[in-house]
Amino acid sequence: MAKKITRFVCADCGSEHSKWAGQCQDCSAWNTVVEFKEPRAAKNAKNGTSLAVYAGATEVVRKLSDVKLEDTPRFSTNNSEFDRVLGGGLCPGSVVLLAGTPGAGKSTLTLQTLCEVSHQVQSVYISAEESLNQIAMRAARLNLPTEHLHIAVESDVLAILAMIEKLQVKLVVIDSLQAMFHPDVQGASGGVSQLRECMQILTQYAKQNDVTLLVICHTTKDGSVAGPRVVEHIGDAMLMIEVLEGSRFRELRAQKNRFGSTNELGLLAMMPENGYLKAVTNPAAIFLNRSREPHPGSMVAALWEGSRSMLVEIQSLVVESNQGNPRRLAVGLDQNRLNMLVAILMRHGNLAMFDQELYVNLVGGLKTSDPSTDLPLILSMVSSFRDRAIPQDWMAFGEVGLSGEIRPVPSGLERINQAARQGFKYCVCPAGNASKSAPEGITVIPVETLIDALDKFEEI
Ligand code: TYD
Ligand code: MG
């Protein structure tokens, strides 16, 4: 009898180890190495392997120039924001993971998509989390066309593959990966071995048969997929859907995308009447519902997300602290960047902020790492510090360097144009971005250094 080999894998990075260890040698994560049970079929395949078996392998080698270029035909999800984040729609044969916390809208978005495209693309929605009745109720509530969509409640991946084969469908939703199981693999659903094998067998089938798979995954509190990271590596794309705190908006971003950019931000609005997730096609100013009166500490920034600009308000509150180590808190903006900007303000702007508590917030629940928020953030902090409001028709963008210089950012003219369209009259921006072709109706105020920007603030 063949000796039973026990393997260990890291639940985080998926690397294999010959023995158990408290810390993974590859990714240094603690308590993530678990025993891995090999499926029976895989064990048998390993017996008696010799290179002779692979004698025909060279036949698959081609010259790169001999490969015929076929333009990958994509199909639309009927939701412009979903398409945008995917890179222009779904590619046949691709495996897309859709991850998010409970209630984010994963089941809603995928059911909507399938109902709306199933008259063109044969589709099936497979759920292991909800009953047929629940899915039907959801579809009725969302007012979706249901006559062409197949649905099934199943959690055995082999049964699912048999079903896909029989129905000859081309688009499949699996809700969710954590609820699936492979009958030949030991361990409970959601465990490392199950997730890995289920994902692998589904992906293999999708690639061989040109079936598009939308696989729903749950995430943990920190936003990573609940399970081994190897699941992310197997899929072609991994999209995250997140609720923007305190609003009805959801943001959709790609963490990985083999068929498009990972910079695009998709915005969806949940309709209050039935929970339908509608694409927000023009998000330029949706986060700009400001109060009528100008307040100290408020300034508008022009973010650049993927291929469009968005105007968002930044709020700051600067208050004197009676602690030796005053608090500095950033919500929606990078904490380290905030600390750096405070240091730049003290060193190059001669502002004594060392004894001030600081709270900054990107209004609307968005999160950004766009460095063009530096200049409006600094102006909003100075406005709060001086207790002087900036008029509401002013906005700014620009990166601030460590020596106090204001650095240009990409797509300056597009940001200025967007601000002009939204009725802003003054735009403080890096001299390198101040274009002569700026639209009428907006005055561009170029600044080269932090001192320049602070002088302009004093003149307002
Ligand atoms: P859902 O798509 O079920 O989220 P997920 O699959 O990611 O866990 O739910 C999305 C949102 O829809 C959730 O915030 C609550 C809302 N919702 C309703 O308003 N009514 C309903 O009957 C259901 C099921 C959900
Ligand atoms: Mg769900």
PDB file of C-alpha atoms and ligand atoms in Angstrom, residues 103 106-108 125 129-130 138 175 216 218, ligand 2:
ATOM      1  CA  GLY A 103     -25.217  42.675   2.810  1.00  0.00           C
ATOM      2  CA  LYS A 106     -23.176  40.392  -4.099  1.00  0.00           C
ATOM      3  CA  SER A 107     -26.273  38.231  -4.581  1.00  0.00           C
ATOM      4  CA  THR A 108     -28.322  41.226  -5.738  1.00  0.00           C
ATOM      5  CA  TYR A 125     -27.687  31.035 -11.030  1.00  0.00           C
ATOM      6  CA  GLU A 129     -27.145  29.970   0.540  1.00  0.00           C
ATOM      7  CA  GLU A 130     -30.738  30.707  -0.392  1.00  0.00           C
ATOM      8  CA  ARG A 138     -35.695  38.644  -4.597  1.00  0.00           C
ATOM      9  CA  ASP A 175     -23.243  31.820  -4.581  1.00  0.00           C
ATOM     10  CA  ILE A 216     -19.190  34.977  -4.947  1.00  0.00           C
ATOM     11  CA  HIS A 218     -17.236  36.242   1.556  1.00  0.00           C
TER      12      HIS A 218
HETATM   13 MG    MG B   2     -25.755  36.721  -0.651  1.00  0.00          MG
END
